[in-house]
PDB file of C-alpha atoms in Angstrom:
ATOM      1  CA  MET U 545      34.941 179.528  89.393  1.00 43.00           C
ATOM      2  CA  THR U 546      34.815 177.685  92.718  1.00 50.00           C
ATOM      3  CA  VAL U 547      37.447 174.979  92.170  1.00 60.00           C
ATOM      4  CA  ASP U 548      39.860 174.970  95.091  1.00 70.00           C
ATOM      5  CA  ASP U 549      42.700 172.859  96.479  1.00 89.00           C
ATOM      6  CA  GLU U 550      40.493 170.158  97.971  1.00 95.00           C
ATOM      7  CA  ILE U 551      39.911 166.828  96.222  1.00 97.00           C
ATOM      8  CA  LEU U 552      37.337 164.246  97.242  1.00 98.00           C
ATOM      9  CA  VAL U 553      37.876 160.554  96.417  1.00 98.00           C
ATOM     10  CA  LEU U 554      34.732 158.406  96.374  1.00 98.00           C
ATOM     11  CA  ARG U 555      34.730 154.985  98.041  1.00 97.00           C
ATOM     12  CA  LYS U 556      34.387 152.523  95.132  1.00 96.00           C
ATOM     13  CA  GLY U 557      37.672 150.923  94.052  1.00 94.00           C
ATOM     14  CA  THR U 558      38.522 148.621  91.159  1.00 90.00           C
ATOM     15  CA  HIS U 559      40.506 145.474  90.322  1.00 86.00           C
ATOM     16  CA  GLY U 560      40.418 144.432  93.976  1.00 89.00           C
ATOM     17  CA  ILE U 561      42.933 147.143  94.883  1.00 93.00           C
ATOM     18  CA  PRO U 562      42.011 149.176  98.007  1.00 96.00           C
ATOM     19  CA  VAL U 563      40.835 152.650  97.084  1.00 97.00           C
ATOM     20  CA  GLU U 564      43.057 153.977  99.873  1.00 97.00           C
ATOM     21  CA  GLN U 565      45.970 153.421  97.498  1.00 97.00           C
ATOM     22  CA  TYR U 566      44.362 155.738  94.965  1.00 98.00           C
ATOM     23  CA  ALA U 567      43.904 158.503  97.536  1.00 98.00           C
ATOM     24  CA  ALA U 568      47.478 158.018  98.739  1.00 98.00           C
ATOM     25  CA  ALA U 569      48.826 158.243  95.178  1.00 98.00           C
ATOM     26  CA  ILE U 570      47.041 161.570  94.631  1.00 98.00           C
ATOM     27  CA  ARG U 571      48.320 162.936  97.971  1.00 98.00           C
ATOM     28  CA  GLU U 572      51.872 161.989  97.010  1.00 98.00           C
ATOM     29  CA  ARG U 573      51.600 164.004  93.795  1.00 98.00           C
ATOM     30  CA  LEU U 574      49.712 166.947  95.311  1.00 97.00           C
ATOM     31  CA  PRO U 575      51.224 167.629  98.737  1.00 96.00           C
ATOM     32  CA  ASP U 576      49.755 171.144  98.746  1.00 95.00           C
ATOM     33  CA  HIS U 577      46.193 169.849  98.237  1.00 96.00           C
ATOM     34  CA  THR U 578      43.828 168.342 100.761  1.00 97.00           C
ATOM     35  CA  VAL U 579      42.795 164.892  99.540  1.00 97.00           C
ATOM     36  CA  THR U 580      39.887 163.333 101.418  1.00 97.00           C
ATOM     37  CA  LEU U 581      38.629 159.779 101.013  1.00 98.00           C
ATOM     38  CA  ALA U 582      34.942 159.146 101.719  1.00 98.00           C
ATOM     39  CA  ARG U 583      34.675 155.588 103.051  1.00 96.00           C
ATOM     40  CA  THR U 584      30.905 155.299 103.611  1.00 97.00           C
ATOM     41  CA  PRO U 585      27.772 156.367 101.710  1.00 96.00           C
ATOM     42  CA  ALA U 586      27.003 158.876 104.447  1.00 97.00           C
ATOM     43  CA  GLU U 587      30.477 160.408 104.157  1.00 97.00           C
ATOM     44  CA  GLU U 588      30.094 160.669 100.400  1.00 98.00           C
ATOM     45  CA  ARG U 589      26.779 162.524 100.702  1.00 97.00           C
ATOM     46  CA  GLU U 590      28.161 164.835 103.384  1.00 97.00           C
ATOM     47  CA  LEU U 591      31.546 165.620 101.837  1.00 97.00           C
ATOM     48  CA  ILE U 592      30.493 165.994  98.202  1.00 97.00           C
ATOM     49  CA  ALA U 593      28.261 168.923  99.094  1.00 96.00           C
ATOM     50  CA  ASP U 594      31.194 171.330  99.407  1.00 93.00           C
ATOM     51  CA  HIS U 595      33.822 169.784  97.115  1.00 97.00           C
ATOM     52  CA  SER U 596      34.332 171.156  93.627  1.00 96.00           C
ATOM     53  CA  PHE U 597      36.857 168.532  92.415  1.00 97.00           C
ATOM     54  CA  VAL U 598      35.713 164.937  92.857  1.00 98.00           C
ATOM     55  CA  THR U 599      37.138 161.670  91.512  1.00 98.00           C
ATOM     56  CA  GLY U 600      35.737 158.165  91.531  1.00 98.00           C
ATOM     57  CA  MET U 601      34.564 155.181  89.526  1.00 97.00           C
ATOM     58  CA  VAL U 602      30.861 156.001  89.610  1.00 97.00           C
ATOM     59  CA  LEU U 603      28.653 158.975  90.362  1.00 97.00           C
ATOM     60  CA  GLU U 604      24.996 158.155  90.876  1.00 95.00           C
ATOM     61  CA  GLU U 605      22.413 160.829  90.109  1.00 93.00           C
ATOM     62  CA  GLU U 606      21.362 160.966  93.770  1.00 94.00           C
ATOM     63  CA  LEU U 607      24.928 161.757  94.812  1.00 97.00           C
ATOM     64  CA  LEU U 608      25.289 164.270  91.991  1.00 97.00           C
ATOM     65  CA  GLU U 609      22.258 166.173  93.280  1.00 95.00           C
ATOM     66  CA  ALA U 610      24.041 166.560  96.621  1.00 96.00           C
ATOM     67  CA  ALA U 611      27.169 167.914  94.901  1.00 96.00           C
ATOM     68  CA  GLU U 612      26.216 171.586  95.090  1.00 94.00           C
ATOM     69  CA  ASP U 613      29.668 172.979  94.225  1.00 95.00           C
ATOM     70  CA  LEU U 614      30.864 170.321  91.784  1.00 97.00           C
ATOM     71  CA  GLU U 615      32.966 171.689  88.907  1.00 97.00           C
ATOM     72  CA  VAL U 616      35.149 168.707  87.904  1.00 97.00           C
ATOM     73  CA  PHE U 617      34.417 164.992  88.056  1.00 98.00           C
ATOM     74  CA  ALA U 618      37.498 162.898  87.260  1.00 98.00           C
ATOM     75  CA  CYS U 619      36.079 159.520  86.300  1.00 98.00           C
ATOM     76  CA  ALA U 620      38.430 156.720  87.285  1.00 96.00           C
ATOM     77  CA  TYR U 621      37.324 154.530  84.377  1.00 92.00           C
ATOM     78  CA  ALA U 622      38.207 155.021  80.725  1.00 89.00           C
ATOM     79  CA  GLY U 623      34.552 154.593  79.779  1.00 86.00           C
ATOM     80  CA  THR U 624      31.973 157.121  80.973  1.00 92.00           C
ATOM     81  CA  GLY U 625      28.746 155.665  79.569  1.00 87.00           C
ATOM     82  CA  HIS U 626      27.662 154.641  83.077  1.00 92.00           C
ATOM     83  CA  LEU U 627      27.643 158.248  84.293  1.00 96.00           C
ATOM     84  CA  PRO U 628      24.605 160.603  84.252  1.00 96.00           C
ATOM     85  CA  LEU U 629      26.203 162.541  81.383  1.00 95.00           C
ATOM     86  CA  ASP U 630      23.077 164.533  80.446  1.00 96.00           C
ATOM     87  CA  ARG U 631      22.717 165.827  83.983  1.00 96.00           C
ATOM     88  CA  LEU U 632      26.446 166.578  84.231  1.00 97.00           C
ATOM     89  CA  ARG U 633      26.239 168.576  81.015  1.00 96.00           C
ATOM     90  CA  GLU U 634      23.207 170.493  82.302  1.00 96.00           C
ATOM     91  CA  ARG U 635      25.120 171.299  85.479  1.00 96.00           C
ATOM     92  CA  GLY U 636      28.142 172.491  83.492  1.00 96.00           C
ATOM     93  CA  VAL U 637      30.439 169.945  85.169  1.00 97.00           C
ATOM     94  CA  THR U 638      33.718 169.146  83.412  1.00 97.00           C
ATOM     95  CA  VAL U 639      34.256 165.379  83.115  1.00 98.00           C
ATOM     96  CA  THR U 640      37.589 163.637  82.507  1.00 98.00           C
ATOM     97  CA  ASN U 641      38.338 159.936  82.154  1.00 96.00           C
ATOM     98  CA  ALA U 642      41.146 157.426  82.625  1.00 95.00           C
ATOM     99  CA  SER U 643      41.996 156.957  78.953  1.00 92.00           C
ATOM    100  CA  GLY U 644      45.552 155.714  78.520  1.00 91.00           C
ATOM    101  CA  VAL U 645      45.813 154.097  81.937  1.00 94.00           C
ATOM    102  CA  HIS U 646      45.329 150.625  80.438  1.00 93.00           C
ATOM    103  CA  GLY U 647      47.721 150.949  77.502  1.00 95.00           C
ATOM    104  CA  PRO U 648      50.721 148.992  78.849  1.00 96.00           C
ATOM    105  CA  ASN U 649      48.858 146.144  80.549  1.00 96.00           C
ATOM    106  CA  ILE U 650      46.300 145.514  77.797  1.00 97.00           C
ATOM    107  CA  GLY U 651      49.050 145.864  75.201  1.00 98.00           C
ATOM    108  CA  GLU U 652      50.956 143.112  77.006  1.00 98.00           C
ATOM    109  CA  HIS U 653      47.809 140.987  77.292  1.00 98.00           C
ATOM    110  CA  VAL U 654      47.236 141.195  73.534  1.00 98.00           C
ATOM    111  CA  LEU U 655      50.856 140.410  72.745  1.00 98.00           C
ATOM    112  CA  GLY U 656      50.725 137.405  75.085  1.00 98.00           C
ATOM    113  CA  ALA U 657      47.569 136.120  73.400  1.00 98.00           C
ATOM    114  CA  ILE U 658      49.078 136.482  69.929  1.00 98.00           C
ATOM    115  CA  LEU U 659      52.299 134.722  70.928  1.00 98.00           C
ATOM    116  CA  SER U 660      50.345 131.970  72.679  1.00 98.00           C
ATOM    117  CA  PHE U 661      48.450 131.157  69.489  1.00 98.00           C
ATOM    118  CA  THR U 662      51.537 131.619  67.322  1.00 98.00           C
ATOM    119  CA  ARG U 663      53.554 129.057  69.286  1.00 98.00           C
ATOM    120  CA  ARG U 664      50.395 127.071  70.155  1.00 97.00           C
ATOM    121  CA  PHE U 665      51.095 126.994  73.873  1.00 97.00           C
ATOM    122  CA  HIS U 666      47.537 125.753  74.481  1.00 95.00           C
ATOM    123  CA  VAL U 667      48.423 122.555  72.607  1.00 96.00           C
ATOM    124  CA  GLY U 668      51.625 122.175  74.627  1.00 96.00           C
ATOM    125  CA  ALA U 669      49.709 122.706  77.882  1.00 95.00           C
ATOM    126  CA  ARG U 670      47.162 120.061  76.912  1.00 95.00           C
ATOM    127  CA  ARG U 671      49.906 117.538  76.145  1.00 96.00           C
ATOM    128  CA  GLN U 672      51.689 118.418  79.384  1.00 96.00           C
ATOM    129  CA  ARG U 673      48.527 117.670  81.370  1.00 96.00           C
ATOM    130  CA  ARG U 674      48.450 114.281  79.645  1.00 96.00           C
ATOM    131  CA  ARG U 675      52.207 113.762  80.246  1.00 97.00           C
ATOM    132  CA  GLU U 676      52.453 113.252  76.513  1.00 97.00           C
ATOM    133  CA  TRP U 677      55.846 113.970  74.901  1.00 97.00           C
ATOM    134  CA  ARG U 678      54.771 114.456  71.287  1.00 96.00           C
ATOM    135  CA  HIS U 679      55.811 117.207  68.900  1.00 96.00           C
ATOM    136  CA  TYR U 680      53.295 119.498  67.267  1.00 96.00           C
ATOM    137  CA  GLN U 681      53.523 122.117  64.538  1.00 96.00           C
ATOM    138  CA  ALA U 682      53.699 125.812  65.488  1.00 97.00           C
ATOM    139  CA  HIS U 683      53.601 129.118  63.650  1.00 97.00           C
ATOM    140  CA  GLU U 684      55.882 132.141  63.348  1.00 97.00           C
ATOM    141  CA  LEU U 685      54.750 135.696  64.055  1.00 98.00           C
ATOM    142  CA  GLN U 686      57.375 137.352  61.881  1.00 98.00           C
ATOM    143  CA  GLY U 687      55.964 138.266  58.488  1.00 98.00           C
ATOM    144  CA  SER U 688      52.351 138.086  59.684  1.00 98.00           C
ATOM    145  CA  THR U 689      49.791 140.857  59.313  1.00 98.00           C
ATOM    146  CA  VAL U 690      48.157 142.140  62.491  1.00 98.00           C
ATOM    147  CA  THR U 691      45.052 144.305  62.164  1.00 98.00           C
ATOM    148  CA  VAL U 692      44.167 146.511  65.139  1.00 98.00           C
ATOM    149  CA  VAL U 693      40.624 147.882  65.185  1.00 98.00           C
ATOM    150  CA  GLY U 694      40.666 151.070  67.227  1.00 97.00           C
ATOM    151  CA  MET U 695      43.602 153.462  67.294  1.00 96.00           C
ATOM    152  CA  GLY U 696      43.118 154.910  70.750  1.00 93.00           C
ATOM    153  CA  ALA U 697      45.618 154.568  73.574  1.00 92.00           C
ATOM    154  CA  ILE U 698      45.163 150.786  73.777  1.00 95.00           C
ATOM    155  CA  GLY U 699      45.376 150.222  70.030  1.00 97.00           C
ATOM    156  CA  GLN U 700      48.520 152.326  69.799  1.00 97.00           C
ATOM    157  CA  ALA U 701      50.058 150.472  72.754  1.00 97.00           C
ATOM    158  CA  VAL U 702      49.439 147.186  70.928  1.00 98.00           C
ATOM    159  CA  VAL U 703      51.078 148.492  67.748  1.00 98.00           C
ATOM    160  CA  ASP U 704      54.062 149.804  69.708  1.00 98.00           C
ATOM    161  CA  ARG U 705      54.653 146.403  71.281  1.00 98.00           C
ATOM    162  CA  LEU U 706      54.392 144.621  67.941  1.00 98.00           C
ATOM    163  CA  GLU U 707      57.097 146.767  66.361  1.00 97.00           C
ATOM    164  CA  PRO U 708      60.090 144.496  67.198  1.00 97.00           C
ATOM    165  CA  PHE U 709      58.396 141.369  65.812  1.00 98.00           C
ATOM    166  CA  GLY U 710      58.716 142.123  62.120  1.00 98.00           C
ATOM    167  CA  VAL U 711      54.995 142.170  61.342  1.00 98.00           C
ATOM    168  CA  GLU U 712      52.903 144.237  58.966  1.00 98.00           C
ATOM    169  CA  THR U 713      50.266 146.253  60.786  1.00 98.00           C
ATOM    170  CA  ILE U 714      46.877 147.575  59.681  1.00 98.00           C
ATOM    171  CA  GLY U 715      44.860 150.087  61.672  1.00 98.00           C
ATOM    172  CA  VAL U 716      41.102 150.571  61.458  1.00 98.00           C
ATOM    173  CA  ARG U 717      39.884 153.864  62.857  1.00 97.00           C
ATOM    174  CA  TYR U 718      37.022 156.361  62.585  1.00 94.00           C
ATOM    175  CA  SER U 719      39.197 158.984  60.896  1.00 93.00           C
ATOM    176  CA  PRO U 720      41.574 157.127  58.563  1.00 94.00           C
ATOM    177  CA  GLU U 721      42.694 160.433  57.067  1.00 94.00           C
ATOM    178  CA  LYS U 722      44.569 161.056  60.325  1.00 93.00           C
ATOM    179  CA  GLY U 723      46.873 158.147  59.545  1.00 94.00           C
ATOM    180  CA  GLY U 724      48.524 156.428  62.480  1.00 93.00           C
ATOM    181  CA  PRO U 725      51.378 154.227  63.622  1.00 96.00           C
ATOM    182  CA  THR U 726      50.384 151.281  61.405  1.00 98.00           C
ATOM    183  CA  ASP U 727      51.640 150.449  57.909  1.00 98.00           C
ATOM    184  CA  GLU U 728      48.130 150.877  56.483  1.00 98.00           C
ATOM    185  CA  VAL U 729      44.998 152.584  57.784  1.00 98.00           C
ATOM    186  CA  TYR U 730      41.359 151.941  56.877  1.00 98.00           C
ATOM    187  CA  GLY U 731      38.073 153.423  58.002  1.00 96.00           C
ATOM    188  CA  PHE U 732      35.016 151.750  59.505  1.00 95.00           C
ATOM    189  CA  ASP U 733      33.147 151.689  56.218  1.00 94.00           C
ATOM    190  CA  GLU U 734      32.223 148.194  55.037  1.00 94.00           C
ATOM    191  CA  GLU U 735      34.637 148.235  52.119  1.00 96.00           C
ATOM    192  CA  GLY U 736      37.570 149.336  54.267  1.00 96.00           C
ATOM    193  CA  VAL U 737      36.885 146.840  57.049  1.00 97.00           C
ATOM    194  CA  HIS U 738      36.622 143.897  54.660  1.00 98.00           C
ATOM    195  CA  GLU U 739      39.734 144.920  52.761  1.00 98.00           C
ATOM    196  CA  ALA U 740      41.627 144.894  56.056  1.00 98.00           C
ATOM    197  CA  LEU U 741      40.114 141.555  57.111  1.00 98.00           C
ATOM    198  CA  ALA U 742      41.134 139.918  53.859  1.00 98.00           C
ATOM    199  CA  LYS U 743      44.801 140.597  54.691  1.00 98.00           C
ATOM    200  CA  THR U 744      44.651 139.694  58.372  1.00 98.00           C
ATOM    201  CA  ASP U 745      46.447 136.931  60.282  1.00 98.00           C
ATOM    202  CA  TYR U 746      45.703 138.315  63.752  1.00 98.00           C
ATOM    203  CA  LEU U 747      42.676 140.538  64.345  1.00 98.00           C
ATOM    204  CA  VAL U 748      42.828 142.653  67.510  1.00 98.00           C
ATOM    205  CA  LEU U 749      39.660 144.458  68.605  1.00 98.00           C
ATOM    206  CA  ALA U 750      40.480 147.464  70.797  1.00 97.00           C
ATOM    207  CA  CYS U 751      37.670 149.862  69.871  1.00 95.00           C
ATOM    208  CA  PRO U 752      34.881 151.349  71.972  1.00 90.00           C
ATOM    209  CA  LEU U 753      31.390 149.875  71.719  1.00 91.00           C
ATOM    210  CA  THR U 754      29.262 152.200  69.594  1.00 91.00           C
ATOM    211  CA  GLU U 755      26.364 151.780  67.212  1.00 93.00           C
ATOM    212  CA  GLU U 756      28.974 151.592  64.471  1.00 94.00           C
ATOM    213  CA  THR U 757      31.063 148.868  66.096  1.00 96.00           C
ATOM    214  CA  ARG U 758      28.259 146.763  67.600  1.00 97.00           C
ATOM    215  CA  GLY U 759      28.261 143.470  65.684  1.00 98.00           C
ATOM    216  CA  LEU U 760      31.165 144.675  63.528  1.00 98.00           C
ATOM    217  CA  ILE U 761      32.622 141.165  63.381  1.00 98.00           C
ATOM    218  CA  ASP U 762      29.623 139.250  62.076  1.00 98.00           C
ATOM    219  CA  GLU U 763      29.096 136.226  59.864  1.00 98.00           C
ATOM    220  CA  ASP U 764      30.007 138.243  56.773  1.00 98.00           C
ATOM    221  CA  ALA U 765      33.294 139.268  58.412  1.00 98.00           C
ATOM    222  CA  PHE U 766      34.122 135.643  59.224  1.00 98.00           C
ATOM    223  CA  VAL U 767      33.528 134.751  55.573  1.00 98.00           C
ATOM    224  CA  THR U 768      36.074 137.384  54.516  1.00 98.00           C
ATOM    225  CA  ILE U 769      38.776 136.751  57.085  1.00 98.00           C
ATOM    226  CA  ARG U 770      41.339 134.051  56.381  1.00 96.00           C
ATOM    227  CA  PRO U 771      40.654 130.624  57.954  1.00 97.00           C
ATOM    228  CA  ASP U 772      44.068 130.605  59.641  1.00 97.00           C
ATOM    229  CA  ALA U 773      43.411 133.961  61.344  1.00 98.00           C
ATOM    230  CA  VAL U 774      43.104 134.450  65.117  1.00 98.00           C
ATOM    231  CA  LEU U 775      40.683 136.865  66.794  1.00 98.00           C
ATOM    232  CA  VAL U 776      41.755 138.744  69.945  1.00 98.00           C
ATOM    233  CA  ASN U 777      38.984 140.764  71.613  1.00 98.00           C
ATOM    234  CA  VAL U 778      39.885 143.243  74.369  1.00 98.00           C
ATOM    235  CA  ALA U 779      37.195 145.734  73.333  1.00 96.00           C
ATOM    236  CA  ARG U 780      33.641 144.819  74.355  1.00 95.00           C
ATOM    237  CA  GLY U 781      31.799 141.561  73.826  1.00 97.00           C
ATOM    238  CA  PRO U 782      29.057 142.911  71.524  1.00 97.00           C
ATOM    239  CA  VAL U 783      31.636 144.117  68.972  1.00 98.00           C
ATOM    240  CA  VAL U 784      31.557 140.436  67.926  1.00 98.00           C
ATOM    241  CA  ASP U 785      28.369 138.614  66.943  1.00 98.00           C
ATOM    242  CA  THR U 786      28.648 135.685  69.359  1.00 98.00           C
ATOM    243  CA  ASP U 787      26.493 133.300  67.334  1.00 98.00           C
ATOM    244  CA  ALA U 788      28.578 134.061  64.253  1.00 98.00           C
ATOM    245  CA  LEU U 789      31.774 133.444  66.247  1.00 98.00           C
ATOM    246  CA  VAL U 790      30.535 130.080  67.483  1.00 98.00           C
ATOM    247  CA  GLY U 791      29.564 129.168  63.933  1.00 98.00           C
ATOM    248  CA  ALA U 792      32.956 130.233  62.589  1.00 98.00           C
ATOM    249  CA  LEU U 793      34.765 128.124  65.190  1.00 98.00           C
ATOM    250  CA  ARG U 794      32.600 125.087  64.471  1.00 98.00           C
ATOM    251  CA  SER U 795      33.163 125.486  60.723  1.00 97.00           C
ATOM    252  CA  ASN U 796      36.919 126.132  61.026  1.00 97.00           C
ATOM    253  CA  TRP U 797      36.528 129.593  59.484  1.00 98.00           C
ATOM    254  CA  ILE U 798      39.139 130.886  61.945  1.00 98.00           C
ATOM    255  CA  ARG U 799      42.079 129.249  63.723  1.00 98.00           C
ATOM    256  CA  GLY U 800      41.112 130.395  67.178  1.00 98.00           C
ATOM    257  CA  ALA U 801      40.049 133.236  69.465  1.00 98.00           C
ATOM    258  CA  SER U 802      41.327 134.924  72.612  1.00 98.00           C
ATOM    259  CA  LEU U 803      38.399 136.549  74.402  1.00 98.00           C
ATOM    260  CA  ASP U 804      38.823 138.848  77.375  1.00 98.00           C
ATOM    261  CA  VAL U 805      35.263 140.077  76.833  1.00 98.00           C
ATOM    262  CA  THR U 806      32.167 138.183  75.751  1.00 98.00           C
ATOM    263  CA  ASP U 807      28.516 138.670  74.942  1.00 98.00           C
ATOM    264  CA  PRO U 808      26.848 137.762  77.226  1.00 97.00           C
ATOM    265  CA  GLU U 809      29.151 138.664  80.100  1.00 96.00           C
ATOM    266  CA  PRO U 810      29.777 136.937  82.434  1.00 96.00           C
ATOM    267  CA  LEU U 811      29.773 133.975  80.087  1.00 98.00           C
ATOM    268  CA  PRO U 812      27.244 131.388  81.385  1.00 98.00           C
ATOM    269  CA  PRO U 813      28.757 128.019  82.401  1.00 97.00           C
ATOM    270  CA  GLU U 814      26.723 126.194  79.754  1.00 98.00           C
ATOM    271  CA  HIS U 815      27.811 128.449  76.870  1.00 98.00           C
ATOM    272  CA  PRO U 816      29.462 126.613  73.947  1.00 98.00           C
ATOM    273  CA  LEU U 817      32.437 129.015  73.862  1.00 98.00           C
ATOM    274  CA  TRP U 818      33.782 127.251  76.967  1.00 98.00           C
ATOM    275  CA  THR U 819      34.045 123.970  75.052  1.00 97.00           C
ATOM    276  CA  PHE U 820      36.469 124.919  72.270  1.00 98.00           C
ATOM    277  CA  SER U 821      40.095 123.904  72.757  1.00 95.00           C
ATOM    278  CA  ASN U 822      41.172 126.763  70.441  1.00 97.00           C
ATOM    279  CA  VAL U 823      39.411 129.480  72.466  1.00 98.00           C
ATOM    280  CA  GLN U 824      41.217 131.251  75.298  1.00 98.00           C
ATOM    281  CA  ILE U 825      38.881 132.980  77.759  1.00 98.00           C
ATOM    282  CA  THR U 826      39.912 135.423  80.471  1.00 98.00           C
ATOM    283  CA  PRO U 827      37.263 137.053  82.707  1.00 96.00           C
ATOM    284  CA  HIS U 828      37.561 140.678  81.518  1.00 94.00           C
ATOM    285  CA  ASN U 829      40.964 140.669  83.136  1.00 94.00           C
ATOM    286  CA  ALA U 830      43.184 142.441  80.600  1.00 96.00           C
ATOM    287  CA  GLY U 831      42.570 145.737  82.353  1.00 91.00           C
ATOM    288  CA  HIS U 832      44.097 144.587  85.618  1.00 92.00           C
ATOM    289  CA  THR U 833      47.391 146.184  86.550  1.00 94.00           C
ATOM    290  CA  PRO U 834      48.999 146.992  89.918  1.00 94.00           C
ATOM    291  CA  GLN U 835      49.903 150.379  88.372  1.00 95.00           C
ATOM    292  CA  TYR U 836      46.287 151.424  87.732  1.00 96.00           C
ATOM    293  CA  TYR U 837      45.994 153.964  90.539  1.00 97.00           C
ATOM    294  CA  GLU U 838      49.499 155.301  89.941  1.00 97.00           C
ATOM    295  CA  ARG U 839      48.813 156.118  86.282  1.00 96.00           C
ATOM    296  CA  LEU U 840      45.364 157.460  87.089  1.00 97.00           C
ATOM    297  CA  ALA U 841      46.735 159.685  89.844  1.00 98.00           C
ATOM    298  CA  ASP U 842      49.214 161.174  87.345  1.00 98.00           C
ATOM    299  CA  ILE U 843      46.321 162.353  85.155  1.00 98.00           C
ATOM    300  CA  VAL U 844      44.236 163.657  88.049  1.00 98.00           C
ATOM    301  CA  ALA U 845      47.182 165.491  89.595  1.00 98.00           C
ATOM    302  CA  ARG U 846      48.123 167.204  86.332  1.00 98.00           C
ATOM    303  CA  ASN U 847      44.540 168.372  85.887  1.00 97.00           C
ATOM    304  CA  ALA U 848      44.221 169.591  89.478  1.00 97.00           C
ATOM    305  CA  GLU U 849      47.423 171.596  89.090  1.00 96.00           C
ATOM    306  CA  ARG U 850      46.212 173.048  85.800  1.00 96.00           C
ATOM    307  CA  VAL U 851      42.935 174.138  87.382  1.00 96.00           C
ATOM    308  CA  ARG U 852      44.790 175.808  90.243  1.00 93.00           C
ATOM    309  CA  GLU U 853      47.224 177.589  87.906  1.00 93.00           C
ATOM    310  CA  THR U 854      44.682 178.762  85.331  1.00 93.00           C
ATOM    311  CA  GLY U 855      41.504 179.039  87.348  1.00 92.00           C
ATOM    312  CA  SER U 856      39.744 177.251  84.504  1.00 94.00           C
ATOM    313  CA  THR U 857      38.305 173.762  84.040  1.00 95.00           C
ATOM    314  CA  ASP U 858      38.596 173.968  80.249  1.00 93.00           C
ATOM    315  CA  ASP U 859      41.038 171.971  78.106  1.00 94.00           C
ATOM    316  CA  LEU U 860      41.885 169.414  80.761  1.00 97.00           C
ATOM    317  CA  GLU U 861      43.727 166.189  79.955  1.00 97.00           C
ATOM    318  CA  ASN U 862      41.304 163.421  78.939  1.00 96.00           C
ATOM    319  CA  GLN U 863      38.364 165.829  78.994  1.00 97.00           C
ATOM    320  CA  VAL U 864      35.178 164.140  77.804  1.00 96.00           C
ATOM    321  CA  SER U 865      33.022 165.882  75.233  1.00 92.00           C
ATOM    322  CA  LEU U 866      29.531 166.152  76.687  1.00 89.00           C
TER     323      LEU U 866
END
């Protein structure tokens, strides 16, 4: 085992926050480690050659080939599909991710979207722009049923934040036998998904994009779901069949949609989703939080300390199965 007390931070940042803040957050938590930030491509190629613990958003295959002593790559994103996972597995590199970092901020984003549609703030904003003092009907969240598809860190954060609002909650997850924090739990089988949809007032998508979830919310799903239901997608755009969504909105099969992700993404200016007054679009922004690097540094620091104490890169927090 070659892992030592030196950590290399690669140069790519995220959310417009300087990557220097990430390096500083790790240094604050690991004063006995040497934390080096590579600020240029040349520095990355030079420094990665003799670092065994590396963290960053991306790791191109060319850079991986230069990483002769690499033992741990701490990916700074929750998703790792963009990494050369086959090559990392062949090299015996342990990979961790940033799962859980987004729980609070995306949970708040979802709650804000639900409350916005419940109280119909978009209608109020439209009438304010027109300087039109005219009452409109609103809804009440209490007593509603919220279905959360995906019971990972984000899904659980959503359920936690819904708890004070007096709603019924349904969870949809890959292993329904594990239960969860919701009142009911269903699996991803067609029967389970449609049974959940039939009871749903607010449908929150917080699942990863897999072959099983791609196109999960299709035309058939929009037929099942109640016409006064609202869709909130903070997962990935292709979890929803976009053509089916447009058709459902045009046919009043759903009350509205809050989309932080779309398919295609970015959404082209001429796309019809921009034209609906009952569609809220944010540019894949739910993941933004000023606390991103702080929460990520907590995970990386705990893993670095564990490696130093045990001499092993096994059983790390957020370790990815390769």
